[in-house]
Short mmCIF file of C-alpha atoms and ligand atoms in Angstrom, two decimals:
data_model
loop_
_atom_site.label_atom_id
_atom_site.label_comp_id
_atom_site.label_asym_id
_atom_site.label_seq_id
_atom_site.Cartn_x
_atom_site.Cartn_y
_atom_site.Cartn_z
CA MET D 235 -81.24 -101.84 321.68
CA GLN D 236 -78.36 -102.83 323.87
CA SER D 237 -78.99 -105.64 326.34
CA ARG D 238 -78.57 -105.07 330.10
CA ARG D 239 -75.71 -107.55 330.11
CA ASN D 240 -73.88 -105.68 327.38
CA PHE D 241 -74.46 -102.41 329.19
CA ILE D 242 -72.98 -103.75 332.43
CA HIS D 243 -69.97 -105.12 330.54
CA LYS D 244 -69.40 -101.76 328.88
CA ILE D 245 -69.59 -99.92 332.21
CA THR D 246 -67.22 -102.41 333.83
CA ALA D 247 -64.71 -102.16 331.00
CA SER D 248 -64.67 -98.37 331.01
CA ALA D 249 -64.48 -98.20 334.81
CA ILE D 250 -61.39 -100.37 334.61
CA SER D 251 -59.83 -98.40 331.77
CA ILE D 252 -59.73 -95.14 333.74
CA PRO D 253 -57.22 -96.23 336.41
CA LEU D 254 -55.15 -98.01 333.76
CA VAL D 255 -54.78 -94.77 331.84
CA ALA D 256 -53.92 -92.96 335.06
CA GLY D 257 -51.18 -95.53 335.65
CA ILE D 258 -52.15 -97.30 338.85
CA SER D 259 -49.97 -100.05 340.23
CA PRO D 260 -49.98 -103.20 338.09
CA LYS D 261 -50.32 -105.09 341.38
CA ILE D 262 -54.06 -104.65 340.99
CA PHE D 263 -54.05 -106.03 337.47
CA GLY D 264 -56.21 -108.84 338.81
CA LEU D 265 -59.03 -106.30 338.59
CA THR D 266 -58.84 -106.33 334.82
CA GLU D 267 -60.32 -109.84 335.00
CA THR D 268 -63.68 -108.10 335.37
CA ALA D 269 -63.19 -106.25 332.11
CA TYR D 270 -62.39 -109.50 330.37
CA HIS D 271 -65.91 -110.79 330.99
CA ASN D 272 -66.88 -109.03 327.83
CA GLU D 273 -68.60 -111.13 325.22
CA SER D 274 -66.58 -109.84 322.29
CA GLU D 275 -63.37 -111.53 321.27
CA LEU D 276 -60.76 -110.30 318.78
CA LYS D 277 -60.48 -112.79 315.92
CA VAL D 278 -56.86 -112.86 314.84
CA ALA D 279 -55.15 -114.33 311.78
CA ILE D 280 -51.44 -114.92 312.27
CA MET D 281 -49.18 -114.12 309.30
CA GLY D 282 -45.84 -115.98 309.13
CA LEU D 283 -45.87 -119.21 311.11
CA GLY D 284 -42.30 -119.12 312.41
CA SER D 285 -40.72 -119.37 315.81
CA TYR D 286 -42.27 -116.28 317.45
CA ALA D 287 -45.69 -116.89 315.87
CA ASN D 288 -45.77 -120.27 317.60
CA ARG D 289 -44.97 -118.64 320.93
CA VAL D 290 -47.69 -116.01 320.42
CA ALA D 291 -50.34 -118.52 319.33
CA ASP D 292 -49.60 -120.87 322.25
CA ALA D 293 -49.85 -117.92 324.66
CA MET D 294 -53.16 -116.90 323.09
CA LYS D 295 -54.72 -120.19 324.21
CA ASP D 296 -54.99 -118.53 327.64
CA CYS D 297 -56.41 -115.26 326.30
CA LYS D 298 -59.91 -114.23 327.34
CA ARG D 299 -60.39 -111.58 324.66
CA ALA D 300 -58.32 -112.77 321.65
CA LYS D 301 -58.37 -115.95 319.60
CA VAL D 302 -56.42 -117.38 316.66
CA THR D 303 -59.01 -117.85 313.92
CA GLY D 304 -56.90 -117.82 310.76
CA VAL D 305 -53.44 -118.19 309.26
CA ILE D 306 -51.45 -116.67 306.39
CA SER D 307 -48.39 -118.69 305.43
CA GLY D 308 -46.17 -119.66 302.52
CA THR D 309 -45.75 -123.20 303.85
CA PRO D 310 -48.70 -125.59 303.29
CA SER D 311 -47.44 -128.15 305.82
CA LYS D 312 -47.41 -125.51 308.59
CA ILE D 313 -50.96 -124.48 307.66
CA LYS D 314 -52.11 -128.09 308.11
CA ASP D 315 -50.38 -128.34 311.47
CA TRP D 316 -51.89 -125.05 312.72
CA GLN D 317 -55.35 -126.03 311.46
CA ALA D 318 -55.19 -129.10 313.66
CA ARG D 319 -53.73 -127.28 316.67
CA PHE D 320 -56.09 -124.31 316.62
CA ASN D 321 -59.14 -125.77 314.93
CA ILE D 322 -58.92 -123.44 311.93
CA PRO D 323 -61.25 -124.16 309.00
CA ASP D 324 -59.96 -124.19 305.38
CA LYS D 325 -61.84 -120.98 304.59
CA ASN D 326 -59.63 -119.06 307.08
CA CYS D 327 -56.30 -120.20 305.56
CA TYR D 328 -54.40 -117.99 303.13
CA ASN D 329 -51.01 -117.68 301.45
CA TYR D 330 -49.04 -114.54 300.57
CA GLU D 331 -50.61 -114.38 297.10
CA ASN D 332 -54.27 -114.58 298.07
CA PHE D 333 -54.51 -113.03 301.54
CA ASP D 334 -56.20 -109.87 300.24
CA GLY D 335 -59.29 -112.12 300.33
CA ILE D 336 -59.48 -111.64 304.13
CA LYS D 337 -61.46 -108.53 303.18
CA ASP D 338 -64.60 -110.65 302.86
CA ASN D 339 -63.94 -112.92 305.83
CA PRO D 340 -65.95 -112.05 308.96
CA ASP D 341 -63.91 -114.61 310.97
CA ILE D 342 -60.90 -112.27 310.86
CA ASP D 343 -60.85 -108.88 312.64
CA ALA D 344 -57.08 -108.39 312.76
CA VAL D 345 -53.88 -109.79 311.30
CA TYR D 346 -50.79 -110.22 313.49
CA ILE D 347 -47.77 -109.84 311.15
CA ILE D 348 -44.84 -111.94 312.44
CA THR D 349 -42.65 -112.15 309.35
CA PRO D 350 -39.10 -110.89 308.61
CA ASN D 351 -38.76 -107.13 309.24
CA ALA D 352 -38.59 -105.88 305.66
CA LEU D 353 -41.94 -107.55 304.86
CA HIS D 354 -43.86 -105.69 307.60
CA HIS D 355 -44.34 -102.57 305.44
CA PRO D 356 -45.83 -104.13 302.28
CA GLN D 357 -47.87 -106.62 304.30
CA THR D 358 -49.30 -103.91 306.57
CA LEU D 359 -50.38 -101.89 303.53
CA ARG D 360 -52.22 -104.92 302.14
CA VAL D 361 -53.90 -105.85 305.43
CA ALA D 362 -55.04 -102.23 305.90
CA ALA D 363 -56.36 -102.12 302.33
CA ALA D 364 -58.39 -105.24 303.18
CA GLY D 365 -59.97 -103.27 306.04
CA LYS D 366 -58.54 -105.36 308.88
CA HIS D 367 -56.71 -104.14 312.00
CA VAL D 368 -52.94 -104.63 312.00
CA ILE D 369 -50.80 -105.90 314.85
CA CYS D 370 -47.23 -105.82 313.59
CA GLU D 371 -44.06 -107.14 315.17
CA LYS D 372 -41.09 -104.95 316.02
CA PRO D 373 -39.32 -103.35 314.30
CA MET D 374 -42.46 -102.01 312.59
CA SER D 375 -40.45 -101.38 309.40
CA ILE D 376 -36.86 -100.98 308.31
CA ASN D 377 -36.84 -97.17 308.33
CA ALA D 378 -38.95 -94.21 309.48
CA GLN D 379 -40.27 -93.42 306.00
CA GLU D 380 -41.86 -96.85 305.65
CA GLY D 381 -43.19 -96.63 309.20
CA ARG D 382 -44.89 -93.34 308.36
CA GLU D 383 -46.48 -94.89 305.25
CA MET D 384 -47.85 -97.73 307.39
CA ILE D 385 -49.40 -95.25 309.83
CA GLU D 386 -50.99 -93.28 306.98
CA ALA D 387 -52.32 -96.43 305.29
CA CYS D 388 -53.98 -97.63 308.51
CA LYS D 389 -55.38 -94.18 309.22
CA LYS D 390 -56.84 -93.98 305.72
CA ALA D 391 -58.38 -97.44 306.05
CA GLY D 392 -59.78 -96.62 309.51
CA VAL D 393 -58.03 -99.57 311.17
CA HIS D 394 -55.80 -99.82 314.24
CA LEU D 395 -52.05 -100.26 313.88
CA LEU D 396 -50.46 -101.73 317.00
CA ILE D 397 -46.83 -102.78 317.40
CA GLY D 398 -45.93 -105.97 319.29
CA TYR D 399 -44.21 -104.23 322.22
CA ARG D 400 -45.04 -106.92 324.78
CA MET D 401 -42.95 -105.26 327.54
CA HIS D 402 -45.42 -102.35 327.61
CA PHE D 403 -47.85 -104.66 329.41
CA GLU D 404 -45.33 -106.33 331.75
CA ALA D 405 -45.94 -105.81 335.48
CA ASN D 406 -42.38 -104.97 336.66
CA THR D 407 -41.94 -102.55 333.76
CA LEU D 408 -45.25 -100.84 334.53
CA GLU D 409 -44.47 -100.53 338.22
CA ILE D 410 -41.12 -98.83 337.55
CA VAL D 411 -42.78 -96.50 335.04
CA ARG D 412 -45.41 -95.70 337.68
CA MET D 413 -42.71 -94.95 340.27
CA ARG D 414 -40.90 -92.68 337.84
CA ARG D 415 -44.10 -90.89 336.80
CA GLU D 416 -45.12 -90.32 340.41
CA GLY D 417 -41.73 -88.82 341.27
CA GLU D 418 -40.49 -91.65 343.50
CA LEU D 419 -37.15 -91.69 341.66
CA GLY D 420 -36.86 -87.89 341.50
CA PRO D 421 -35.67 -86.15 338.34
CA ILE D 422 -34.22 -88.79 335.99
CA ARG D 423 -30.55 -88.34 335.10
CA PHE D 424 -29.36 -91.57 333.46
CA PHE D 425 -30.48 -94.79 331.77
CA GLN D 426 -28.39 -97.74 330.73
CA GLY D 427 -29.78 -100.37 328.32
CA LEU D 428 -27.81 -103.46 327.35
CA SER D 429 -29.47 -105.66 324.74
CA GLY D 430 -27.86 -108.53 322.91
CA PHE D 431 -27.16 -112.18 322.33
CA LYS D 432 -24.75 -114.28 320.28
CA ILE D 433 -26.50 -115.09 317.01
CA GLY D 434 -26.05 -118.55 315.45
CA ASP D 435 -26.79 -119.76 311.89
CA PRO D 436 -25.12 -117.30 309.46
CA THR D 437 -27.67 -118.13 306.72
CA GLN D 438 -30.77 -116.96 308.66
CA TRP D 439 -32.83 -113.96 307.47
CA ARG D 440 -31.74 -111.91 310.52
CA LEU D 441 -28.28 -111.66 308.91
CA ASN D 442 -29.67 -110.83 305.45
CA ARG D 443 -29.85 -107.07 305.00
CA GLU D 444 -32.67 -107.24 302.44
CA LEU D 445 -34.99 -109.07 304.87
CA ALA D 446 -33.73 -107.73 308.21
CA GLY D 447 -33.06 -104.10 307.27
CA GLY D 448 -29.87 -104.20 309.35
CA GLY D 449 -28.52 -106.47 312.06
CA ALA D 450 -28.66 -106.50 315.85
CA MET D 451 -30.07 -102.96 316.13
CA MET D 452 -33.32 -103.78 314.30
CA ASP D 453 -33.77 -107.02 316.19
CA ILE D 454 -32.53 -106.57 319.75
CA GLY D 455 -30.99 -103.08 320.07
CA ILE D 456 -34.50 -101.72 319.56
CA TYR D 457 -35.32 -102.94 323.10
CA ALA D 458 -32.68 -100.60 324.56
CA ILE D 459 -33.99 -97.71 322.44
CA ASN D 460 -37.63 -98.32 323.30
CA GLY D 461 -36.72 -98.99 326.94
CA ALA D 462 -34.74 -95.75 327.16
CA ARG D 463 -37.86 -93.88 326.03
CA TYR D 464 -40.37 -95.47 328.40
CA MET D 465 -38.00 -95.59 331.35
CA VAL D 466 -36.78 -91.98 331.06
CA GLY D 467 -40.23 -90.83 329.94
CA GLU D 468 -38.96 -88.44 327.26
CA GLU D 469 -38.09 -88.57 323.56
CA PRO D 470 -34.34 -88.33 322.85
CA ILE D 471 -33.15 -85.33 320.81
CA TRP D 472 -29.59 -86.33 319.92
CA VAL D 473 -27.51 -89.45 319.44
CA THR D 474 -23.87 -90.43 319.11
CA ALA D 475 -22.94 -93.98 318.08
CA GLN D 476 -19.94 -96.23 317.45
CA GLU D 477 -19.88 -99.55 315.56
CA VAL D 478 -17.56 -102.48 316.19
CA LYS D 479 -17.41 -105.45 313.80
CA THR D 480 -15.26 -108.47 314.67
CA ASP D 481 -16.62 -110.76 311.93
CA PRO D 482 -17.21 -108.98 308.61
CA VAL D 483 -17.99 -112.28 306.86
CA LYS D 484 -20.92 -113.18 309.12
CA PHE D 485 -21.96 -109.54 309.53
CA ARG D 486 -21.79 -108.15 306.03
CA GLU D 487 -22.11 -104.54 304.84
CA GLY D 488 -25.30 -103.07 306.31
CA VAL D 489 -25.66 -105.80 308.95
CA ASP D 490 -24.54 -104.37 312.30
CA GLU D 491 -22.90 -106.70 314.81
CA THR D 492 -22.26 -104.38 317.78
CA ILE D 493 -23.17 -100.71 318.20
CA THR D 494 -22.79 -98.62 321.34
CA PHE D 495 -24.88 -95.48 321.36
CA GLN D 496 -25.67 -92.55 323.61
CA LEU D 497 -28.93 -90.60 323.70
CA GLY D 498 -29.62 -87.13 325.03
CA PHE D 499 -33.07 -86.07 326.32
CA PRO D 500 -34.62 -82.58 326.56
CA SER D 501 -34.33 -82.53 330.39
CA GLY D 502 -30.58 -83.16 330.19
CA ALA D 503 -30.93 -86.86 331.07
CA ILE D 504 -28.62 -89.14 329.10
CA ALA D 505 -28.65 -92.82 328.10
CA SER D 506 -25.81 -95.19 327.32
CA CYS D 507 -26.80 -98.31 325.37
CA LEU D 508 -25.36 -101.40 323.73
CA SER D 509 -26.83 -103.45 320.90
CA THR D 510 -25.05 -106.65 319.88
CA TYR D 511 -25.28 -110.01 318.12
CA ASN D 512 -21.96 -111.08 319.60
CA MET D 513 -22.34 -111.24 323.41
CA ASN D 514 -24.54 -113.33 325.65
CA TYR D 515 -26.30 -112.40 328.91
CA LEU D 516 -27.01 -108.85 327.80
CA ASP D 517 -30.52 -107.99 328.89
CA LYS D 518 -30.25 -105.26 331.50
CA PHE D 519 -31.85 -101.88 332.24
CA TYR D 520 -30.70 -99.41 334.88
CA LEU D 521 -32.55 -96.15 335.59
CA ASN D 522 -31.08 -93.48 337.86
CA GLY D 523 -32.82 -90.48 339.41
CA ASP D 524 -31.96 -87.97 342.14
CA LYS D 525 -34.09 -89.82 344.71
CA GLY D 526 -33.66 -93.46 343.69
CA PHE D 527 -32.95 -96.08 341.06
CA ALA D 528 -34.51 -99.08 339.34
CA GLU D 529 -32.69 -102.04 337.86
CA MET D 530 -33.99 -104.94 335.74
CA GLN D 531 -32.12 -108.08 334.71
CA PRO D 532 -33.44 -109.75 332.67
CA SER D 533 -35.31 -106.69 331.51
CA THR D 534 -36.95 -107.67 328.21
CA GLY D 535 -36.63 -111.47 327.86
CA TYR D 536 -39.68 -113.71 327.96
CA GLY D 537 -39.52 -113.70 331.75
CA PRO D 538 -39.74 -113.92 334.60
CA ILE D 539 -38.39 -110.37 334.69
CA ARG D 540 -36.28 -109.64 337.76
CA SER D 541 -36.26 -106.12 339.14
CA TRP D 542 -35.34 -104.10 342.18
CA THR D 543 -35.27 -100.45 343.18
CA HIS D 544 -33.77 -98.37 346.00
CA LYS D 545 -36.81 -99.55 348.01
CA GLY D 546 -36.11 -103.27 347.54
CA ARG D 547 -37.04 -106.13 345.23
CA LEU D 548 -40.11 -105.98 342.99
CA ASP D 549 -40.19 -109.30 341.10
CA LEU D 550 -43.92 -109.04 340.43
CA PRO D 551 -45.70 -112.26 339.46
CA HIS D 552 -44.93 -113.57 335.99
CA VAL D 553 -47.71 -113.83 333.43
CA THR D 554 -46.86 -115.02 329.91
CA HIS D 555 -46.18 -111.70 328.17
CA GLN D 556 -47.98 -112.49 324.93
CA THR D 557 -51.16 -113.57 326.76
CA THR D 558 -51.43 -110.21 328.54
CA GLN D 559 -50.39 -108.32 325.41
CA MET D 560 -53.06 -109.90 323.22
CA ASP D 561 -55.83 -109.52 325.82
CA GLN D 562 -54.89 -105.87 326.29
CA MET D 563 -54.62 -105.24 322.54
CA ALA D 564 -58.05 -106.81 322.06
CA ALA D 565 -59.44 -104.42 324.69
CA MET D 566 -57.78 -101.52 322.86
CA ILE D 567 -59.25 -102.49 319.49
CA LEU D 568 -62.67 -103.63 320.70
CA ASP D 569 -63.31 -101.26 323.62
CA GLY D 570 -61.07 -98.28 322.83
CA LYS D 571 -58.96 -98.87 325.93
CA LYS D 572 -55.67 -96.92 326.11
CA ALA D 573 -52.33 -98.53 326.95
CA ILE D 574 -50.28 -97.03 329.80
CA ILE D 575 -47.21 -97.05 327.55
CA PRO D 576 -48.43 -96.57 323.96
CA VAL D 577 -48.11 -99.40 321.41
CA ASP D 578 -49.50 -97.54 318.40
CA GLY D 579 -47.85 -96.82 315.07
CA GLU D 580 -46.45 -93.49 316.29
CA GLU D 581 -44.65 -95.33 319.11
CA GLY D 582 -43.09 -97.77 316.62
CA TRP D 583 -42.23 -94.92 314.23
CA LYS D 584 -40.28 -93.00 316.91
CA ASP D 585 -38.02 -96.04 317.38
CA MET D 586 -37.46 -96.11 313.61
CA VAL D 587 -36.55 -92.39 313.57
CA ILE D 588 -34.00 -93.07 316.32
CA ILE D 589 -32.57 -96.12 314.50
CA ASP D 590 -32.18 -94.04 311.32
CA ALA D 591 -30.30 -91.42 313.39
CA ILE D 592 -28.09 -94.07 315.04
CA PHE D 593 -27.07 -95.47 311.64
CA GLU D 594 -26.36 -91.92 310.45
CA ALA D 595 -24.26 -91.19 313.58
CA VAL D 596 -22.25 -94.38 312.98
CA LYS D 597 -21.58 -93.20 309.41
CA THR D 598 -20.68 -89.58 310.21
CA GLY D 599 -19.01 -90.14 313.59
CA LYS D 600 -20.83 -86.99 314.71
CA LYS D 601 -23.54 -86.10 317.21
CA GLU D 602 -26.78 -86.31 315.20
CA GLU D 603 -29.91 -84.42 316.02
CA ILE D 604 -33.01 -86.65 316.17
CA LYS D 605 -35.81 -84.99 314.20
CA TYR D 606 -39.34 -86.35 314.53
CA LEU D 607 -40.56 -85.05 311.17
P1 NDP U 974 -38.85 -116.90 311.98
O1 NDP U 974 -37.81 -116.99 310.91
O2 NDP U 974 -38.88 -117.96 313.00
O3 NDP U 974 -40.30 -116.84 311.31
C1 NDP U 974 -40.61 -115.94 310.28
C2 NDP U 974 -41.70 -116.55 309.40
O4 NDP U 974 -42.05 -115.62 308.40
C3 NDP U 974 -41.26 -117.80 308.63
O5 NDP U 974 -41.38 -118.99 309.38
C4 NDP U 974 -42.20 -117.78 307.45
O6 NDP U 974 -43.45 -118.37 307.82
C5 NDP U 974 -42.49 -116.29 307.23
N1 NDP U 974 -41.78 -115.75 306.05
C6 NDP U 974 -42.37 -115.14 305.01
N2 NDP U 974 -41.48 -114.79 304.10
C7 NDP U 974 -40.27 -115.17 304.55
C8 NDP U 974 -38.96 -115.08 304.04
N3 NDP U 974 -38.69 -114.49 302.85
N4 NDP U 974 -37.95 -115.59 304.76
C9 NDP U 974 -38.18 -116.16 305.97
N5 NDP U 974 -39.43 -116.29 306.49
C10 NDP U 974 -40.46 -115.79 305.80
O7 NDP U 974 -38.69 -115.46 312.64
P2 NDP U 974 -39.23 -114.99 314.05
O8 NDP U 974 -40.55 -115.59 314.30
O9 NDP U 974 -38.20 -115.17 315.07
O10 NDP U 974 -39.38 -113.40 313.81
C11 NDP U 974 -40.43 -112.84 313.05
C12 NDP U 974 -40.69 -111.39 313.48
O11 NDP U 974 -41.05 -111.37 314.84
C13 NDP U 974 -39.49 -110.47 313.35
O12 NDP U 974 -39.90 -109.21 312.89
C14 NDP U 974 -38.94 -110.35 314.76
O13 NDP U 974 -38.31 -109.12 315.02
C15 NDP U 974 -40.22 -110.49 315.57
N6 NDP U 974 -39.97 -111.08 316.90
C16 NDP U 974 -40.46 -110.44 317.99
C17 NDP U 974 -40.25 -110.94 319.25
C18 NDP U 974 -40.84 -110.27 320.45
O14 NDP U 974 -40.53 -110.67 321.56
N7 NDP U 974 -41.69 -109.27 320.28
C19 NDP U 974 -39.47 -112.16 319.46
C20 NDP U 974 -39.04 -112.79 318.24
C21 NDP U 974 -39.28 -112.24 317.02
P3 NDP U 974 -44.33 -119.21 306.78
O15 NDP U 974 -43.49 -120.40 306.41
O16 NDP U 974 -45.53 -119.55 307.55
O17 NDP U 974 -44.60 -118.31 305.61
#
């Protein structure tokens, strides 16, 4: 029988989840503190102990609902270091050969995959087969076909598949989405998304087609694509795209340096976007409607995010993105809470469909229809 305490926690959590689904102002996010007083905690093993994994794990120290309980890594010295930092016992440490053994480990509920892009697909299939929930970094895969297979594998295994779209939980982003949904910007006509940075070391996996699945588009351009979708609030139906390559040695065949692309939406709204590995200070969103506008710069960096609209500055308080993301994802997995902007496999897959269409448009030079099939 369920204890009174558990019952109260359940009621509190579901009472909180209703306004979140309805899309209330993130200004009252403080309220979600109540929901966090739930006893259950998501036990997470991190796979791939690289630069972003360190950022995520450090942010998770402040989580109330999620905890790092295990690691999967190909580097024994990193495992030792993480064991000391996060108090992880030997029995919760795995490598890429033996991690299927997580199946029998009750200390691990979910695996957060933070490895090079092309590995996300095979690793997701294995984690799902082991019966554990999957949180997978963006891009979820290197094409839509693989993304679809990941969704099917998780569905078949009865586990969640969530994509690491941390901006979907960010306060400024959510406030602008609320304003747009409630008609404060009027009918949306135009979005501009500029996403890029100058990439360094030419030997890194991000410039290796086999591991990255492409170049800037998979890594950073995806923010402009995903942002266009949640800012406009529709799924694009056509794309045109143009590629520019100034350094074909660093950016080899199949590794895009700079791509400009345009998206068309069912309402007639349009988007103009830039994805690049060759320009700095490119992290900007602009959304235009008949009754107002919203602008964000930086729009997707680690924060603080700066934003303003026709009504004035927003600049909502900064909370480490990955802390909020992991607490919210834990609530989704453990309590069935819904995200205001989805972070499920279907959401990740739509970005992959659009990326496939952008690459096709670059090749053909034509306007390509985007088919969500
Ligand atoms: P890193 O290169 O810093 O780390 C990747 C880790 O993956 C490595 O340290 C390694 O860990 C493991 N790995 C396994 N196989 C390989 C391989 N063949 N080559 C290289 N590394 C391997 O990359 P990032 O942490 O920057 O990026 C990882 C993923 O996270 C990417 O998909 C990226 O798009 C995403 N990301 C998302 C961000 C976000 O804001 N949402 C920000 C940054 C990255 P080990 O030695 O433990 O095996």
